[in-house]
Every structure is written in structure tokens, then in C-alpha cells.
Tab-separated table of C-alpha atoms in Angstrom:
chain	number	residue	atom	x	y	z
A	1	UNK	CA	23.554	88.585	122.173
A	2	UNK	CA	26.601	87.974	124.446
A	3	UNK	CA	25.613	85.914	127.747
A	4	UNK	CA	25.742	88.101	130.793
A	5	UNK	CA	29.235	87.096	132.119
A	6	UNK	CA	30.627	87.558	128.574
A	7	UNK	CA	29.314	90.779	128.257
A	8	UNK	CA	30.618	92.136	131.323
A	9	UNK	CA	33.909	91.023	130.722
A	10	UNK	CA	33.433	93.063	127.115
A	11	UNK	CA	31.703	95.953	128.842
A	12	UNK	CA	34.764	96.142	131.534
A	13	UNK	CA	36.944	95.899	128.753
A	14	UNK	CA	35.715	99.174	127.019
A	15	UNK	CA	35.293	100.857	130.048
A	16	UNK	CA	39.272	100.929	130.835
A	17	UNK	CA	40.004	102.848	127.422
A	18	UNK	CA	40.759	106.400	128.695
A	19	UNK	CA	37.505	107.745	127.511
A	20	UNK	CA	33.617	108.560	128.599
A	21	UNK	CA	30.814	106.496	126.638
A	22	UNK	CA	27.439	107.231	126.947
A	23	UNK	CA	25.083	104.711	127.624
A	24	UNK	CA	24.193	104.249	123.615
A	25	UNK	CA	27.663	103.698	122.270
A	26	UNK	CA	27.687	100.894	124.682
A	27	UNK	CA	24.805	99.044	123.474
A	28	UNK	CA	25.697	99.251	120.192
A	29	UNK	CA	28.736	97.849	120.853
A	30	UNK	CA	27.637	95.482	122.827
A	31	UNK	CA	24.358	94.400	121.158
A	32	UNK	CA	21.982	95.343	123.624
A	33	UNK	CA	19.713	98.444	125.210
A	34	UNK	CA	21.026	101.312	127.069
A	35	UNK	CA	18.477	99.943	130.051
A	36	UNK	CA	20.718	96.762	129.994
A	37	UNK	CA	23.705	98.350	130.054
A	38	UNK	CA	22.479	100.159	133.390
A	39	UNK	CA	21.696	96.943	135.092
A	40	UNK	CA	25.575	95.612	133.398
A	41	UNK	CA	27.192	98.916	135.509
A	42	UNK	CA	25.321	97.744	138.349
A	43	UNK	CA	26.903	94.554	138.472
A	44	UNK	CA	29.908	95.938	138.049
A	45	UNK	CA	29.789	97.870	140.877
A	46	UNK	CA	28.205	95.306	143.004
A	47	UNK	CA	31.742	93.325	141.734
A	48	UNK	CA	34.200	96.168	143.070
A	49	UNK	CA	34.112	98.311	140.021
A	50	UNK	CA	34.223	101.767	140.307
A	51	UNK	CA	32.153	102.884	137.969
A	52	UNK	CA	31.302	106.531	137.324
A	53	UNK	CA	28.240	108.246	135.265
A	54	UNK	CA	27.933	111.336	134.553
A	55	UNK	CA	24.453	112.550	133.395
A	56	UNK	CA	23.301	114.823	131.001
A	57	UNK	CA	23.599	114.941	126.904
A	58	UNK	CA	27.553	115.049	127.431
A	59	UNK	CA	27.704	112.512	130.087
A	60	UNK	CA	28.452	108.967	129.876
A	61	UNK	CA	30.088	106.103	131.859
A	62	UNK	CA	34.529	105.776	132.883
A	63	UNK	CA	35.480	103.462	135.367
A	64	UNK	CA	37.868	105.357	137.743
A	65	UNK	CA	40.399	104.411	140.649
A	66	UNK	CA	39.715	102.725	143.326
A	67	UNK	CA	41.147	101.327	146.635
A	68	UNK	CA	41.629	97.843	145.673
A	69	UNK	CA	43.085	96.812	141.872
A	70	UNK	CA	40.677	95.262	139.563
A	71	UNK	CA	41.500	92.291	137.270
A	72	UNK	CA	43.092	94.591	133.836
A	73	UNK	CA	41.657	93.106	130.429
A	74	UNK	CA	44.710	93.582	128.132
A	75	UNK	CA	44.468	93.168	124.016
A	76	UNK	CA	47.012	90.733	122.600
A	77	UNK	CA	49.507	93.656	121.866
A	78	UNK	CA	49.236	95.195	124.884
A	79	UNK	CA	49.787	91.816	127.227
A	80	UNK	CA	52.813	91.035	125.179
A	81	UNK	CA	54.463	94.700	125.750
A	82	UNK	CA	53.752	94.020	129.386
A	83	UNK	CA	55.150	90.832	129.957
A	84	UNK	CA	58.302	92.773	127.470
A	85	UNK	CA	58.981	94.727	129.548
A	86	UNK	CA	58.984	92.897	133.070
A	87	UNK	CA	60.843	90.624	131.156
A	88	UNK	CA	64.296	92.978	131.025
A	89	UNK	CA	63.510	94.139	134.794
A	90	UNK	CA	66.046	92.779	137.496
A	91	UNK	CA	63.921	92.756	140.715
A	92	UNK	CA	61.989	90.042	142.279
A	93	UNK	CA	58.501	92.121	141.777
A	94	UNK	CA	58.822	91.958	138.220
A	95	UNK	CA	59.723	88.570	138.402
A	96	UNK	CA	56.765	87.319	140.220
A	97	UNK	CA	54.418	90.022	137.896
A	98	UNK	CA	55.739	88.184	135.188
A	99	UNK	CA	55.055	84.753	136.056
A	100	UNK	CA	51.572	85.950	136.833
A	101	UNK	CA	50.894	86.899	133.487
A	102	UNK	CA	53.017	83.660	131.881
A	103	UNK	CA	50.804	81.663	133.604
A	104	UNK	CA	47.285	82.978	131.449
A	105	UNK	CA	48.813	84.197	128.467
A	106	UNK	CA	47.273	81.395	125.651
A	107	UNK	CA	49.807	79.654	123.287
A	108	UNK	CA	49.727	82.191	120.639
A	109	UNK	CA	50.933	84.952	122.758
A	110	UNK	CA	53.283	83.093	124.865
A	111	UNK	CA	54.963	82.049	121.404
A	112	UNK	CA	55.401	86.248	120.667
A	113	UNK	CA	56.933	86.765	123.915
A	114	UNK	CA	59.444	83.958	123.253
A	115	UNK	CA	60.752	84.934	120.385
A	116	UNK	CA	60.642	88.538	121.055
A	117	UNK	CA	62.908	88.405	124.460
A	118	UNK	CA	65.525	85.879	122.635
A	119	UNK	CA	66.008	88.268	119.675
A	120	UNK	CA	65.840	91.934	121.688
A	121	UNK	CA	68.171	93.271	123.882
A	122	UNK	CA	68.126	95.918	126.139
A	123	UNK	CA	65.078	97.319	127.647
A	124	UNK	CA	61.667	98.284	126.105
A	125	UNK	CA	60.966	101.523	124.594
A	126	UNK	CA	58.323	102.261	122.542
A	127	UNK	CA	57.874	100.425	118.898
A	128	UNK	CA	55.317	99.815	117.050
A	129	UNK	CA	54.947	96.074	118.287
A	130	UNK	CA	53.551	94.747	114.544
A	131	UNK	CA	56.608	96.013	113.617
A	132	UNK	CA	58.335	94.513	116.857
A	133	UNK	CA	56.795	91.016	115.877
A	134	UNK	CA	57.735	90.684	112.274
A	135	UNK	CA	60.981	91.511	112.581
A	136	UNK	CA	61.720	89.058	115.403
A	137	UNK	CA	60.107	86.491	114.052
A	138	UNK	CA	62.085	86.766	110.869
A	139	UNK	CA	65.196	86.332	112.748
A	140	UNK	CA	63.931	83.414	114.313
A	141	UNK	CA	62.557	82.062	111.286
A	142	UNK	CA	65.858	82.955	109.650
A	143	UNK	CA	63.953	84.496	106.968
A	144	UNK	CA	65.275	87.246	104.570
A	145	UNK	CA	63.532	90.465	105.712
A	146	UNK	CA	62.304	93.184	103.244
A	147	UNK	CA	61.614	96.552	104.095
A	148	UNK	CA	61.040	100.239	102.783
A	149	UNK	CA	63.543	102.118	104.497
A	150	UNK	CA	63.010	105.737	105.647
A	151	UNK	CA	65.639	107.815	105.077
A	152	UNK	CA	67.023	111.044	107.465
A	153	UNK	CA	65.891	112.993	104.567
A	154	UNK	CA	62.295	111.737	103.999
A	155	UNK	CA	63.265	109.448	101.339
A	156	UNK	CA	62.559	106.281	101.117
A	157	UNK	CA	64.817	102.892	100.117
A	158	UNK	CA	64.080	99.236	99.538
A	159	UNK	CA	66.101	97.263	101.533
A	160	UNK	CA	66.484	93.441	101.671
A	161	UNK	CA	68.863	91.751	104.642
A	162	UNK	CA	69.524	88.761	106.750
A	163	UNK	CA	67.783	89.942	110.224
A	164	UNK	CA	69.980	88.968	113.372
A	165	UNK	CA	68.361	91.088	116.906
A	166	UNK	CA	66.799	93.941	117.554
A	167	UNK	CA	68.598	96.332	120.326
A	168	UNK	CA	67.653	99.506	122.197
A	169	UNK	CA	70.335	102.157	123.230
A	170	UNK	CA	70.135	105.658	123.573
A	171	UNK	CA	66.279	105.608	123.258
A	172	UNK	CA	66.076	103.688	120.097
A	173	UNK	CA	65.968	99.976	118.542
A	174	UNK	CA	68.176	99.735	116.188
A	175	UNK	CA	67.809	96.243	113.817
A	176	UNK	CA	71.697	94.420	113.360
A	177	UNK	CA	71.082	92.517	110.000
A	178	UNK	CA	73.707	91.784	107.379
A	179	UNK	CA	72.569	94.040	104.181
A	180	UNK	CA	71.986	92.182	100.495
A	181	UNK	CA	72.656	94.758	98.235
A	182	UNK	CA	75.888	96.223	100.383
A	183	UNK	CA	76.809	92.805	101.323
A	184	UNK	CA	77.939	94.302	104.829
A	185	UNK	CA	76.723	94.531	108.201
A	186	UNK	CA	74.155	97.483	108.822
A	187	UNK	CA	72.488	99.107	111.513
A	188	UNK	CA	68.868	100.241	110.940
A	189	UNK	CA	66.416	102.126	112.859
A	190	UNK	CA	63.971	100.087	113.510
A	191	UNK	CA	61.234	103.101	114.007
A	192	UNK	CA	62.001	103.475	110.006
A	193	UNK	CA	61.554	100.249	109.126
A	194	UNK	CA	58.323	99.129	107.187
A	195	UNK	CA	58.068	95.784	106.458
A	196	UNK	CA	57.143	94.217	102.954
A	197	UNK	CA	55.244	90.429	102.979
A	198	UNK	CA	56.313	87.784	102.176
A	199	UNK	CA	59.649	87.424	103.789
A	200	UNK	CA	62.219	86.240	101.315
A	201	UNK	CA	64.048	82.495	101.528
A	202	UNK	CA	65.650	81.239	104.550
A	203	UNK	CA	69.580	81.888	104.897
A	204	UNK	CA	72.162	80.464	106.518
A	205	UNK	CA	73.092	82.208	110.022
A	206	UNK	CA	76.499	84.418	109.824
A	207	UNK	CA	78.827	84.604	113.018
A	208	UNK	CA	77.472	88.054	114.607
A	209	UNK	CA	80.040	90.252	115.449
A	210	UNK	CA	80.136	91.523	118.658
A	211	UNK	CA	76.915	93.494	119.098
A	212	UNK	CA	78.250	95.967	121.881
A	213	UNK	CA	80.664	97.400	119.757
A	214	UNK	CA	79.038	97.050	116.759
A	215	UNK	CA	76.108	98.731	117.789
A	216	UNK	CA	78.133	101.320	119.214
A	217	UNK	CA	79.983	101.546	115.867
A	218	UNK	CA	77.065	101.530	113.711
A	219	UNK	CA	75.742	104.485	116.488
A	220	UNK	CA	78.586	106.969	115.350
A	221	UNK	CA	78.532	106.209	112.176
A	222	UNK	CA	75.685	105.146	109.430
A	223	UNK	CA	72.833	105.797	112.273
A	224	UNK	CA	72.292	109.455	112.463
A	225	UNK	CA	71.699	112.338	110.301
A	226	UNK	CA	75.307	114.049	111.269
A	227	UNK	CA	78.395	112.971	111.671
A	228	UNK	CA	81.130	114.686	113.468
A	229	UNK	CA	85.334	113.714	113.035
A	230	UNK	CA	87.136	115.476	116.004
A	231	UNK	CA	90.887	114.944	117.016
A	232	UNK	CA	90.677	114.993	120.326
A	233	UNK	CA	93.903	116.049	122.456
A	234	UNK	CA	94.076	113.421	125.239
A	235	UNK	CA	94.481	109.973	125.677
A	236	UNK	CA	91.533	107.286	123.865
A	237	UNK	CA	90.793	105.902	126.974
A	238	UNK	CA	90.121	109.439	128.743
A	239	UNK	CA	88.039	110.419	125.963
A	240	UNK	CA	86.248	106.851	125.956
A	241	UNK	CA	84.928	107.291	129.472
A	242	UNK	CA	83.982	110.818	129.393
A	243	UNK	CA	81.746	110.214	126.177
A	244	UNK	CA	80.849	106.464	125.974
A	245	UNK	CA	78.016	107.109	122.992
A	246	UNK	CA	81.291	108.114	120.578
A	247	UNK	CA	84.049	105.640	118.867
A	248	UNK	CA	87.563	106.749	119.984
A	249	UNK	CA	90.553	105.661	118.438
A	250	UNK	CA	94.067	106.064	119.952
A	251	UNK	CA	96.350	108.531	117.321
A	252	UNK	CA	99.171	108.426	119.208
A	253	UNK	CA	99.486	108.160	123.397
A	254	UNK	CA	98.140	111.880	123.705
A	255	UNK	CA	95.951	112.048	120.989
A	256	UNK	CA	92.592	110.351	119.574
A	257	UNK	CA	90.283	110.555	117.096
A	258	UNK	CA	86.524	110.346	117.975
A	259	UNK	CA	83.565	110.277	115.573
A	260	UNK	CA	79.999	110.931	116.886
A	261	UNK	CA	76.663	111.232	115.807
A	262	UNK	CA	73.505	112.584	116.419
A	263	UNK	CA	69.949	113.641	114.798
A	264	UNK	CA	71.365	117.396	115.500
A	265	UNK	CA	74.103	119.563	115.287
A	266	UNK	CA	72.988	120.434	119.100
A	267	UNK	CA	73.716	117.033	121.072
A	268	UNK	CA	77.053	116.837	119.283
A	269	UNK	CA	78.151	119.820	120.487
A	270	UNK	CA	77.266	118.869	124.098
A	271	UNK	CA	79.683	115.437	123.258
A	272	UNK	CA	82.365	117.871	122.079
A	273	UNK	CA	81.214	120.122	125.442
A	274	UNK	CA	82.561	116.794	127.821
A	275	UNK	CA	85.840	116.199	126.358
A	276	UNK	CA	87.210	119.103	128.910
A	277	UNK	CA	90.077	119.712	126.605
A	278	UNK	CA	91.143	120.789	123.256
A	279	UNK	CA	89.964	119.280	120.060
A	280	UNK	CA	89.598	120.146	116.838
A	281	UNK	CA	86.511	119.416	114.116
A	282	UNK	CA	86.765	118.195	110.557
A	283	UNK	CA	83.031	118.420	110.224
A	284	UNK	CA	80.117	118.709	109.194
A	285	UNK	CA	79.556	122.147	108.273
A	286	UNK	CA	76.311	121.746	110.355
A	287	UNK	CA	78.279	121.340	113.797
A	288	UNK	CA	81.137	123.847	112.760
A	289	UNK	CA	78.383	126.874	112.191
A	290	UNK	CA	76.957	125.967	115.480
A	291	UNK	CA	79.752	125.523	117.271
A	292	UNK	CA	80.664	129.325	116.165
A	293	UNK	CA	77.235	130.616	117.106
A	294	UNK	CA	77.316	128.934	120.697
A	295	UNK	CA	81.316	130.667	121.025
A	296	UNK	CA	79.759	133.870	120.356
A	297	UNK	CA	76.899	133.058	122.729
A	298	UNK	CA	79.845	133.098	125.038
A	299	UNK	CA	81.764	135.123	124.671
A	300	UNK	CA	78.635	137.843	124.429
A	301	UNK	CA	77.726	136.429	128.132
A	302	UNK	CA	81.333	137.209	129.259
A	303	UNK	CA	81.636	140.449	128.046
A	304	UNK	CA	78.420	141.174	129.444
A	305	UNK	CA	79.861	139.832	132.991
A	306	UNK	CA	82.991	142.072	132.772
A	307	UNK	CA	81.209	145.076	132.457
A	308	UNK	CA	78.113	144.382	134.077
């Protein structure tokens, strides 16, 4: 049986999951009777707690809001996403917040947190942080990373590569790793990455190119399900600023050539909607069909405006 501080700190702990538990879930979690767990709720109250029962066959125990903030008991996972994500905030709040949890996390944790905010960049979205972990450990380790790779299509590929950073842009993390088998830089998504154990041998750090471009590179290209080609009638530069998400090359000084991509034939069309001047579209077939059904969508709400 847990000693009575210990237990609280265990009964507080399941009490902050966003659920109700009735009085015998807790003590059979917590190895003791439901008359003890009253007297535990007590205390908790008597502490600050808010605490709320509700009776009856359906009812059960939540700890709700109150006016002043409780201590938060945090899992492993959920500490290190925390201290993540203060981590990439510029203010002096999140600074301070930050320190504040530095200053308990244990060795283990701290060690995580380390390696994860000198081998991510940008700010923290949601990944599965196992996932998170492994993979940013294996560039710190320098460690040949294996993986099943999920394809756009559902398929899946085995992938081995030299892991370099992790990166989030345009609601993503994307892993920059130079690929075995197509002995090449390559941008994965790191949502479709499942790690395989053990990690292969050690390597030999490469020169990383830079990761601002190549990220954005590896973003029109080889990271999306389509792919659109459009020569674009007006100067790379003008088309550069106006979509930032899209590689622009310069044709000529009036003309460029942009590729883009995108999950959907949709948000490549609203790229294409920016430019504000005439282009033209090699493909896919995907954004061509659309890009007729949205003229017609038009050109219907025109017509109806003329004679309306």
C-alpha cells in the first residue's frame, strides 16, 4: 500500500486525466478502499484541490478549475513536449516557465530535451514524441536510422538513411537525412516514419546543405502527393514573394518557372490563385481537371451576375 503522501500525489495524478472515476476504479488503482479514497479527496480539498463528486451509479470524482493553479503532475512524455515547446517561444514568460520546469526535470528527461531542441527546428506541432525521441537521438548518436516508410498511396517502403534534424514548416516535420539506397539527400515526413530497432552503424557526418532551401526544395518536390510545373509570366522574384511555399526559377527577366506541391489538387490551385497574372500548367492531370471545374464555377457565377 502506497504511504499517504505518495498516494495523493498518485490519486491527484489520475484525477487531472479529462475523465470521471468513481470511487472503485480509484481503489483499485490505487490499492486501497473506496472509504479511503473519500478521506484521500478530503485532503485534497483541505490542500486547495477542487475536487468534484458526483453521486449516484454514474457519478464519480474530476478535479475541476479553480481560482488559484495547482502544482500539474506531468508523465515523462508530456513534461518533455512542454518544456519543447517553451523552448522555441521568444518571450520572457516562456523563458522563465521554462527554467521552472529545467530546474525539476530528473537527468533522464533533461537528456531528451537536449537532444531534441539541438536536432529540431522550428516550432512544435504535434508528433508522436516516441517517434520524436528516436529519431533525434539517432542523429545525435550519428546512428544509421531504419524505418518503414508510408507512402502517399498507402504503401509502405523500407528505408535506411543517415538522420541529420528534424524540421516543422507548413504544419509538418519533415526528417532531412541523406538516403542509402538513393545515395541522395531526402526529405521525409516524419508523421510516416516508423522506426525499426536496432539502429544501424555509426556514420560519418556529411556537410548539410542549407536546410532553408532544401527543405523548401524537398517541399515542392518529393514531399507531397501532387506536383504542379507552371510557367509563370512575371519576374522570379515577384512570383517568389507572392507564394513563398513554391520553388521559382528565373526563365528569362519576365518569365519563371515555379513547381509546387500539395496533398491536393485544391491548395495548389489557391498557389496558382496568388500569382495575379498569367501562367500556364504542365501538370498533373489532377490540378488541370480542377482547375477547369473551378473556371466553370466561374464563369457559371458570372453569368448568373449578368443576368441576375
Amino acid at each position: 500500500m502506497l504511504e499517504t503522501s505518495a498516494r495523493l500525489l498518485k490519486l491527484l495524478s489520475l484525477l487531472q486525466s479529462p475523465r470521471d472515476w468513481s470511487g472503485p476504479e480509484l481503489a483499485e488503482r490505487l490499492g486501497v478502499t473506496t472509504r479511503t479514497v473519500r478521506n484521500d479527496v478530503d485532503r485534497l480539498r483541505n490542500l486547495g484541490y477542487p475536487v468534484h463528486a458526483t453521486p449516484g451509479q454514474a457519478g464519480g470524482y474530476k478535479l475541476g478549475a479553480g481560482a488559484s493553479l495547482p502544482p500539474l503532475l506531468l508523465d515523462d512524455e508530456e513534461a518533455v513536449a512542454i518544456a519543447l515547446s517553451l523552448s522555441t517561444q521568444d518571450s520572457d514568460t516562456a523563458v522563465q516557465a521554462l527554467k521552472k520546469i529545467e530546474q525539476v526535470l530528473p537527468s533522464r528527461l533533461k537528456h531528451r530535451l537536449s537532444t531534441l531542441q539541438e536536432y529540431t527546428v522550428g516550432t512544435t506541432k504535434e508528433l508522436d514524441p516516441h517517434i520524436a525521441t528516436t529519431i533525434a537521438n539517432a542523429c545525435r548518436a550519428r546512428e544509421r536510422l531504419r524505418f518503414d516508410y508510408v507512402k502517399f498511396d498507402g504503401a509502405q517502403d523500407r528505408r535506411e538513411v543517415e538522420p541529420y534534424r528534424l524540421v516543422h514548416t507548413r504544419g509538418s516535420w519533415y526528417l532531412i537525412a541523406w538516403d542509402i539506397g538513393r545515395n541522395d539527400w531526402r526529405t521525409f515526413r516524419a508523421d510516416r516514419v516508423q522506426p525499426r530497432v536496432p539502429n544501424g552503424p555509426r556514420f560519418i557526418p556529411r556537410e548539410l546543405p542549407d536546410l532553408e532551401a532544401y527543405v523548401k526544395q524537398g517541399l515542392a518536390t518529393a514531399a507531397w502527393r501532387f506536383r504542379a510545373t507552371v510557367t509563370v509570366h512575371a519576374p522570379a522574384h515577384e512570383v517568389a514573394a507572392k507564394v513563398p511555399a513554391a520553388l521559382v526559377e528565373a526563365v528569362d527577366e519576365t518569365t519563371s518557372r515555379m513547381t509546387a506541391g500539395s496533398d491536393t489538387p485544391e491548395m495548389l490551385a489557391v498557389y496558382l490563385g496568388m500569382l495575379g497574372c498569367d501562367f500556364e500548367v504542365d501538370g498533373p492531370p489532377e490540378l488541370v481537371h480542377h482547375l477547369g471545374k473551378v473556371a466553370d464555377r466561374f464563369r457559371k457565377a458570372i453569368d448568373t451576375a449578368e443576368h441576375g
